[in-house]
mmCIF file of C-alpha atoms and ligand atoms in Angstrom:
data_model
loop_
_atom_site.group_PDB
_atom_site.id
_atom_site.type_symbol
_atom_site.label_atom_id
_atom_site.label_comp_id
_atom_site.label_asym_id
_atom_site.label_seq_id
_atom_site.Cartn_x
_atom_site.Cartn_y
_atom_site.Cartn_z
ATOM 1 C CA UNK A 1 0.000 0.000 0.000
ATOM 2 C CA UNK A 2 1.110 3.850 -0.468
ATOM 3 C CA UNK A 3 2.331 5.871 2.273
ATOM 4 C CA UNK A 4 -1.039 8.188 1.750
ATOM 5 C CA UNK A 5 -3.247 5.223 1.481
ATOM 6 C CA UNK A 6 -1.911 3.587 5.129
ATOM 7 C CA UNK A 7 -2.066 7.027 7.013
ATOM 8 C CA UNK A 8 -5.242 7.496 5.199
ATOM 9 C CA UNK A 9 -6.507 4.300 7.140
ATOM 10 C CA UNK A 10 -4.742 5.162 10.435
ATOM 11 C CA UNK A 11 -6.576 8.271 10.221
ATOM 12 C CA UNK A 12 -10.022 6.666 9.762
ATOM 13 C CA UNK A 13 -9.099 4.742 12.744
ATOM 14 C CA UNK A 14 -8.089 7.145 15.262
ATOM 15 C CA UNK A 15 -11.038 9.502 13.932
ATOM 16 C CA UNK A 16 -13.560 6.124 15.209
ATOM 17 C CA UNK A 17 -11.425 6.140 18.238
ATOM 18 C CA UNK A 18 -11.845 9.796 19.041
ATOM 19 C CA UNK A 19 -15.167 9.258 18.476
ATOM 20 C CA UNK A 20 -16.111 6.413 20.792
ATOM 21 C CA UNK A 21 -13.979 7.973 23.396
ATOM 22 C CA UNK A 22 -16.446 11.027 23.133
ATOM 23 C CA UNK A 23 -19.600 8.956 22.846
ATOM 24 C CA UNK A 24 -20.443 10.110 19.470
ATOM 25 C CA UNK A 25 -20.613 8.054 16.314
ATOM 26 C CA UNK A 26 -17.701 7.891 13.490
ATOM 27 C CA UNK A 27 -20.298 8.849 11.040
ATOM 28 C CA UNK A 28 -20.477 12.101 12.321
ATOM 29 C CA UNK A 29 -17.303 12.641 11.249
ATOM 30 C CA UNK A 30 -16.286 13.777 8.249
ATOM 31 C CA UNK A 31 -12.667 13.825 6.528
ATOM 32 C CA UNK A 32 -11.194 16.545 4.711
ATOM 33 C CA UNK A 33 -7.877 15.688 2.789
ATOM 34 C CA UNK A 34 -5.936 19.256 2.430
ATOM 35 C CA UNK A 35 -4.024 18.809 -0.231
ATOM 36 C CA UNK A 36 -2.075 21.754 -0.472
ATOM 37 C CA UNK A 37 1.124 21.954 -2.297
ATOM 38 C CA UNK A 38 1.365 18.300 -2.654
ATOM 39 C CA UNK A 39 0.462 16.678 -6.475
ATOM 40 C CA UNK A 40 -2.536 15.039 -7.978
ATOM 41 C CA UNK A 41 -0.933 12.119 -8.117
ATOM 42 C CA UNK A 42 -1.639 11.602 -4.270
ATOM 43 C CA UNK A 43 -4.716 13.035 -4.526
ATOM 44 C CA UNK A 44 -6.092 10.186 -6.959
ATOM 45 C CA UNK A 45 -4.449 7.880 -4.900
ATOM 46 C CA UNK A 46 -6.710 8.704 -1.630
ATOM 47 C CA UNK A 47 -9.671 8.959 -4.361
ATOM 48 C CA UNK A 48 -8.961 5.504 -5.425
ATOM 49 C CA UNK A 49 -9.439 4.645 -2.107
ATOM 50 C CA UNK A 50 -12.563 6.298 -1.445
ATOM 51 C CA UNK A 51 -11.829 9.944 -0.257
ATOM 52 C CA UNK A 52 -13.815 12.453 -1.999
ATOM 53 C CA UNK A 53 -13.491 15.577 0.268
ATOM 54 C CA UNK A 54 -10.016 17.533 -0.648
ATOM 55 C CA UNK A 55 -9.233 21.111 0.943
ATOM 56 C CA UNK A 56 -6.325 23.770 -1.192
ATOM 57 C CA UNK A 57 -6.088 27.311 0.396
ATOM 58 C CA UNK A 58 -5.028 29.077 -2.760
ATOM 59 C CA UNK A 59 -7.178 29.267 -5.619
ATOM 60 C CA UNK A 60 -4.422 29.544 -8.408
ATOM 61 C CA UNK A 61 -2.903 26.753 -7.219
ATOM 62 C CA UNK A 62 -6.041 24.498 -7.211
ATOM 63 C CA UNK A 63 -6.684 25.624 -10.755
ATOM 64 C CA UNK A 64 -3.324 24.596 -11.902
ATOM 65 C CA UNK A 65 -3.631 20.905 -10.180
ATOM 66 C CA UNK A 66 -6.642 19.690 -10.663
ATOM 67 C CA UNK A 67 -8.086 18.790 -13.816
ATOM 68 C CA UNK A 68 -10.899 20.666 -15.443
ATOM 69 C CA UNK A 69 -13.210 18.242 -15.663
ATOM 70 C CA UNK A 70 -12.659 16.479 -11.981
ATOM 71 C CA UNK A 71 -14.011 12.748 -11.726
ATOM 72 C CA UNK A 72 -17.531 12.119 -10.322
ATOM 73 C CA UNK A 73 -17.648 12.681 -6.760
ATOM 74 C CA UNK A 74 -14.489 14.445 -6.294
ATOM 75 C CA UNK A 75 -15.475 17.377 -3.764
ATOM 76 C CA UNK A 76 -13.334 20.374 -3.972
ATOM 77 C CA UNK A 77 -13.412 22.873 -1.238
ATOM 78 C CA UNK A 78 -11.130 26.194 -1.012
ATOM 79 C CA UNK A 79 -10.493 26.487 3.011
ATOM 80 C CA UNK A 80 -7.919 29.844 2.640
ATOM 81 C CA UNK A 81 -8.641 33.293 2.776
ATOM 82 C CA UNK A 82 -10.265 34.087 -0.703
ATOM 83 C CA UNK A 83 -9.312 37.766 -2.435
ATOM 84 C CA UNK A 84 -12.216 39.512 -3.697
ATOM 85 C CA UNK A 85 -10.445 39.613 -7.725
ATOM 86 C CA UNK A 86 -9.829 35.633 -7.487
ATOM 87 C CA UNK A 87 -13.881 35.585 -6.236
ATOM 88 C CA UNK A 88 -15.219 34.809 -9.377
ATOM 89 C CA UNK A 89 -12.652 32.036 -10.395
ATOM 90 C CA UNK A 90 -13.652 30.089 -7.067
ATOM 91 C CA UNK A 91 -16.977 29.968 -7.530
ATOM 92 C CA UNK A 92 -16.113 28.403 -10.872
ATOM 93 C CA UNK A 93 -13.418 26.331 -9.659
ATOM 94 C CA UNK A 94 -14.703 25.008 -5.741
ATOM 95 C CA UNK A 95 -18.226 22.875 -5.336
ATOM 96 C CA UNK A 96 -18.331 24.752 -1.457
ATOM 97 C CA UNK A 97 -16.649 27.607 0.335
ATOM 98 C CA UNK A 98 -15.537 27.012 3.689
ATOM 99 C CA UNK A 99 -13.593 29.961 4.165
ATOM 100 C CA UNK A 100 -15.796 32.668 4.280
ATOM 101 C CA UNK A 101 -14.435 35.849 6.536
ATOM 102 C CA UNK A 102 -16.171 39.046 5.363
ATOM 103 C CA UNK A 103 -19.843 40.196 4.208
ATOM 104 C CA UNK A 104 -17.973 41.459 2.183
ATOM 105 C CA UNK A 105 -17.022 38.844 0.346
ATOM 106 C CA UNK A 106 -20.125 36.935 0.790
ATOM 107 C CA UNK A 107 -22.000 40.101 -1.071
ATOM 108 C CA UNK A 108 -19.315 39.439 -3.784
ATOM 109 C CA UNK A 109 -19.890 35.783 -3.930
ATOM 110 C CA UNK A 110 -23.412 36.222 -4.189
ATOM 111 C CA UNK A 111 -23.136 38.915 -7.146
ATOM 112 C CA UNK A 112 -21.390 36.580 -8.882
ATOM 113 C CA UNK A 113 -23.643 32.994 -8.446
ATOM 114 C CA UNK A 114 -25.946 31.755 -10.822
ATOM 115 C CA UNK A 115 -26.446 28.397 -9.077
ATOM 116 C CA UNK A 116 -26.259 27.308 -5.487
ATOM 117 C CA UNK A 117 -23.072 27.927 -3.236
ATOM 118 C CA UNK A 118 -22.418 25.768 -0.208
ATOM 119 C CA UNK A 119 -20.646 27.830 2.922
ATOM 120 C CA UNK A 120 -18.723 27.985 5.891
ATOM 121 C CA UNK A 121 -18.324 31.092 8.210
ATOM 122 C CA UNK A 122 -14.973 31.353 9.304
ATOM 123 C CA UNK A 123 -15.057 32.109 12.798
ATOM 124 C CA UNK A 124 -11.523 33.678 14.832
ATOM 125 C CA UNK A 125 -11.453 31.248 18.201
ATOM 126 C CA UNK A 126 -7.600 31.925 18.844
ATOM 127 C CA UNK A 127 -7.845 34.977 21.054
ATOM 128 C CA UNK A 128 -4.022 36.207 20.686
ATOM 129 C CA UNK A 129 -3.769 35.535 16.645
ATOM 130 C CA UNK A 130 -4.292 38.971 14.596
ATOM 131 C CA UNK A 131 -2.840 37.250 11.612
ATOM 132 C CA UNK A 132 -5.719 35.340 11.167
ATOM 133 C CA UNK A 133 -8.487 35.944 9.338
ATOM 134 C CA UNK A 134 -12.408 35.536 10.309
ATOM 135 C CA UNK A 135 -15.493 37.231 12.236
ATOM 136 C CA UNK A 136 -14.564 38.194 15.649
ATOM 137 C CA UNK A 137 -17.282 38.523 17.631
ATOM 138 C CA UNK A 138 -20.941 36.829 17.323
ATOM 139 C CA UNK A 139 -22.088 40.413 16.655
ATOM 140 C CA UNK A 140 -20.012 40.809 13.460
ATOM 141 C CA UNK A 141 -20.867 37.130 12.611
ATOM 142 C CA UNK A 142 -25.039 37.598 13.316
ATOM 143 C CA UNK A 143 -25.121 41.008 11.455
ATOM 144 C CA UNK A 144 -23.476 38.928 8.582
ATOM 145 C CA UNK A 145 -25.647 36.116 8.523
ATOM 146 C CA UNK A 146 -29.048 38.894 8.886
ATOM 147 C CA UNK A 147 -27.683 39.495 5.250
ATOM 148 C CA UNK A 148 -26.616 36.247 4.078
ATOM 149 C CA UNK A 149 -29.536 34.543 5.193
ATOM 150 C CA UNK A 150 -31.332 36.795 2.397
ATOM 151 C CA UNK A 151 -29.081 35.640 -0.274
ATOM 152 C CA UNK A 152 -30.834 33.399 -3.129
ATOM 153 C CA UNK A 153 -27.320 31.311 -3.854
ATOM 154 C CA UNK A 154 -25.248 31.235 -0.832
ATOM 155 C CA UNK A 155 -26.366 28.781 1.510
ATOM 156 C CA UNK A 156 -24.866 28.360 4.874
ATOM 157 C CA UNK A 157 -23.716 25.082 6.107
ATOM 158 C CA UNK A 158 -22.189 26.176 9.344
ATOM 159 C CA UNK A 159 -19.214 27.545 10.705
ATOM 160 C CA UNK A 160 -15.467 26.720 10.463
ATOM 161 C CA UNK A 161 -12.361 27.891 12.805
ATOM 162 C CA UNK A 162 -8.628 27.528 12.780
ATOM 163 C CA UNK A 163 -6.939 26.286 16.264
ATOM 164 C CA UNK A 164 -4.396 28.398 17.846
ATOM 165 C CA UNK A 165 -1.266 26.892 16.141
ATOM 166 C CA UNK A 166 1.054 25.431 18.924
ATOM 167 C CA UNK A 167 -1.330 25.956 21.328
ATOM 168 C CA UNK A 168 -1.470 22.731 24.738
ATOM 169 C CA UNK A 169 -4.413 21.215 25.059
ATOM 170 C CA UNK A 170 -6.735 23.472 27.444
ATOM 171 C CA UNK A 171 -6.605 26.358 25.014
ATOM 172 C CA UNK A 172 -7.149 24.564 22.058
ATOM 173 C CA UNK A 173 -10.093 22.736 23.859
ATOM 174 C CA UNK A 174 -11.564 26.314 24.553
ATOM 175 C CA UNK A 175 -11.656 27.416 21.098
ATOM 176 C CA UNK A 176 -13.332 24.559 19.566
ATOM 177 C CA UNK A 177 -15.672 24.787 22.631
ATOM 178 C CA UNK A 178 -16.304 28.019 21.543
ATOM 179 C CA UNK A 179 -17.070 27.417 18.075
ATOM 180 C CA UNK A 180 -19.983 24.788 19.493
ATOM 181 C CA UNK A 181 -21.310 27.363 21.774
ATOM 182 C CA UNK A 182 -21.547 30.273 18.122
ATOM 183 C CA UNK A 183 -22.860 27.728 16.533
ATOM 184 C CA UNK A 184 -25.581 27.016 19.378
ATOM 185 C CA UNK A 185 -26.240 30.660 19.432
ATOM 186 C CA UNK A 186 -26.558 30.997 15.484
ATOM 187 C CA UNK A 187 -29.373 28.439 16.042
ATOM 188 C CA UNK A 188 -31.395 30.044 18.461
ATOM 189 C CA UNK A 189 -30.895 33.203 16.137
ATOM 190 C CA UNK A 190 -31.404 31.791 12.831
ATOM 191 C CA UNK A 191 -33.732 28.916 13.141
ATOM 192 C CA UNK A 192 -33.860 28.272 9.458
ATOM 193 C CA UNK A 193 -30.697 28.213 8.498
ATOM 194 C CA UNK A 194 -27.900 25.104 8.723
ATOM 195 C CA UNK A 195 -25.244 25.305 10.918
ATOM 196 C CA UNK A 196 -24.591 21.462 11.196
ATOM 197 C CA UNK A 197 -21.532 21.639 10.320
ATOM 198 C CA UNK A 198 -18.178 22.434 12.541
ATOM 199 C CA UNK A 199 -15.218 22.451 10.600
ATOM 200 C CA UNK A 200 -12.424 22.666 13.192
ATOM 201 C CA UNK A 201 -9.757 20.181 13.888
ATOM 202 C CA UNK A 202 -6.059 19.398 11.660
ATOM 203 C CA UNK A 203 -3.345 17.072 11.969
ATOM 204 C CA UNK A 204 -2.342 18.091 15.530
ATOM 205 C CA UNK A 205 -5.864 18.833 17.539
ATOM 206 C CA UNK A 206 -8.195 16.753 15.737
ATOM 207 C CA UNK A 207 -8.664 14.117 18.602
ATOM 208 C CA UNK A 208 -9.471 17.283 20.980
ATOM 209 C CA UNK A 209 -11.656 18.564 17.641
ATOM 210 C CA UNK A 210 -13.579 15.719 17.568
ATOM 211 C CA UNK A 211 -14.145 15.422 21.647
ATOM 212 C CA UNK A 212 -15.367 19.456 20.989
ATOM 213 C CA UNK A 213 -17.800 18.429 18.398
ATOM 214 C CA UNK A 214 -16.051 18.862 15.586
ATOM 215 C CA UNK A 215 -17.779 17.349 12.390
ATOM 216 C CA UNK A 216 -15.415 17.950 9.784
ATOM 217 C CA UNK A 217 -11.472 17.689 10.174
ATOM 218 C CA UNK A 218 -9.225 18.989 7.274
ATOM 219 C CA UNK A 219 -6.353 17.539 7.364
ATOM 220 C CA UNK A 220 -2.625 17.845 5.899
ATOM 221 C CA UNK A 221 0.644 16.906 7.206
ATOM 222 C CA UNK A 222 -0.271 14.038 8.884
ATOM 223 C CA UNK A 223 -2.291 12.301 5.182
ATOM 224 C CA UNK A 224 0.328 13.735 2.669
ATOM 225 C CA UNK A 225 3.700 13.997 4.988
ATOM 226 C CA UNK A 226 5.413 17.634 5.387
ATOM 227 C CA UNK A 227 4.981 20.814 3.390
ATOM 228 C CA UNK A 228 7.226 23.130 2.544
ATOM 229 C CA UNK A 229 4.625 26.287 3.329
ATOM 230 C CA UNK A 230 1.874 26.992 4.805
HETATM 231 C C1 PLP B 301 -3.154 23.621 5.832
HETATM 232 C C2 PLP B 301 -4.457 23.688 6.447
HETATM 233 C C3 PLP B 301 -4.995 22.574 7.128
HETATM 234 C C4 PLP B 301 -4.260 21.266 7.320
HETATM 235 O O1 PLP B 301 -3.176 21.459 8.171
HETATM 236 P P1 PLP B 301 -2.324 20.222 8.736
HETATM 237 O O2 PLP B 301 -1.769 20.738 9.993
HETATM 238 O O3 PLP B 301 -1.283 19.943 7.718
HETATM 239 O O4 PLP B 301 -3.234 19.081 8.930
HETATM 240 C C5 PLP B 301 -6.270 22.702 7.656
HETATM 241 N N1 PLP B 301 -6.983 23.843 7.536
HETATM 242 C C6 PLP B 301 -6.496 24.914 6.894
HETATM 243 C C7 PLP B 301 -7.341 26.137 6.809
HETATM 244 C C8 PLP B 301 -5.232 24.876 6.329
HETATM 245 O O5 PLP B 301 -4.758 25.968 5.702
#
């Protein structure tokens, strides 16, 4: 078996370990394969296997590495910060979002859709991380959604969050904790939207993700080995 193909199972294990341990079913877990900077020769590999879900972060670089017409079932998602001039190639390039961080950009998004759009909210958890992108308070993040919930093309799945890199356990527990708890809010708030999914969790916190909540991990590293950047 390929190395991506064995860590791809060990993966799948530890995810229905995590789970168990938290008293919540494997199923509710989903797996994201971020394949950033590393070729689509790995990527078919995992998709021979059965992955469909893949993450990039940059839309050029997507473009360049995946074929235009992508095989049935492949499900592309862009999970980086996305410029408002590279907002139109996305929507053609990525089957769902998960990276919004502006109204903004949603309003651009949705100026640009002719057909449906699935999103995440990016939510900032990591209190002491300025470099990051994402709404900042449920304020900014409900006076968004008054807006996006409007929208005829953009439809919200739920929210998504980024650790805080390096972080021990406690404070890494407390920002997927408080991912749950937005979500919970957005809820109460916005009964008729979808917020069932949580997209927090990569190669080093996923096990404390998935205790959180978590229902969608993305990860890297520990799939496709080392990168070179982030
Ligand atoms: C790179 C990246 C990941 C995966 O990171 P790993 O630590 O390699 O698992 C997950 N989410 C986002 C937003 C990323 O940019």
């Amino acid at each position: 078996m390929h190395d991506v193909q064995s860590r791809w199972q060990n993966i799948l294990d530890s995810i229905s370990s995590s789970a168990r341990k938290a008293g919540r079913s494997p199923d509710e877990i989903e797996l994201m394969a971020v394949s950033k900077t590393h070729p689509y020769a790995s990527i078919s590999s995992l998709f021979a296997c059965g992955q469909m879900m893949f993450g990039e972060n940059r839309v050029q670089e997507a473009e360049q590495k995946f074929p235009v017409d992508r095989p049935r079932g492949m499900d592309l998602h862009l999970i980086g910060h996305l410029q408002s001039n590279k907002a139109k190639k996305a929507v053609s390039l990525f089957d769902a979002i998960d990276s919004v961080d502006s109204l903004k950009l949603a309003q651009k998004l949705e100026s640009l859709l002719v057909k449906p759009l699935p999103i995440l909210l990016e939510y900032k958890t990591a209190v002491n991380d300025s470099a990051k992108s994402g709404f900042e308070t449920p304020d900014e993040l409900f006076s968004a959604l008054e807006q996006i919930s409007s929208f005829r093309h953009l439809t919200v799945k739920g929210l998504m969050t980024i650790g805080p890199l390096g972080a021990g356990e406690k404070e890494t527990r407390n920002a997927f904790a408080l991912l749950c708890k937005t979500a919970q809010m957005a809820r109460l708030r916005f009964p008729h939207l979808d917020f069932s999914t949580l997209s927090m969790g990569m190669s080093q916190d996923y096990g404390w993700a998935i205790e959180e909540g978590s229902t969608r991990i993305r990860i890297g590293s520990a799939l496709f080995g080392a990168r070179e950047y982030v």
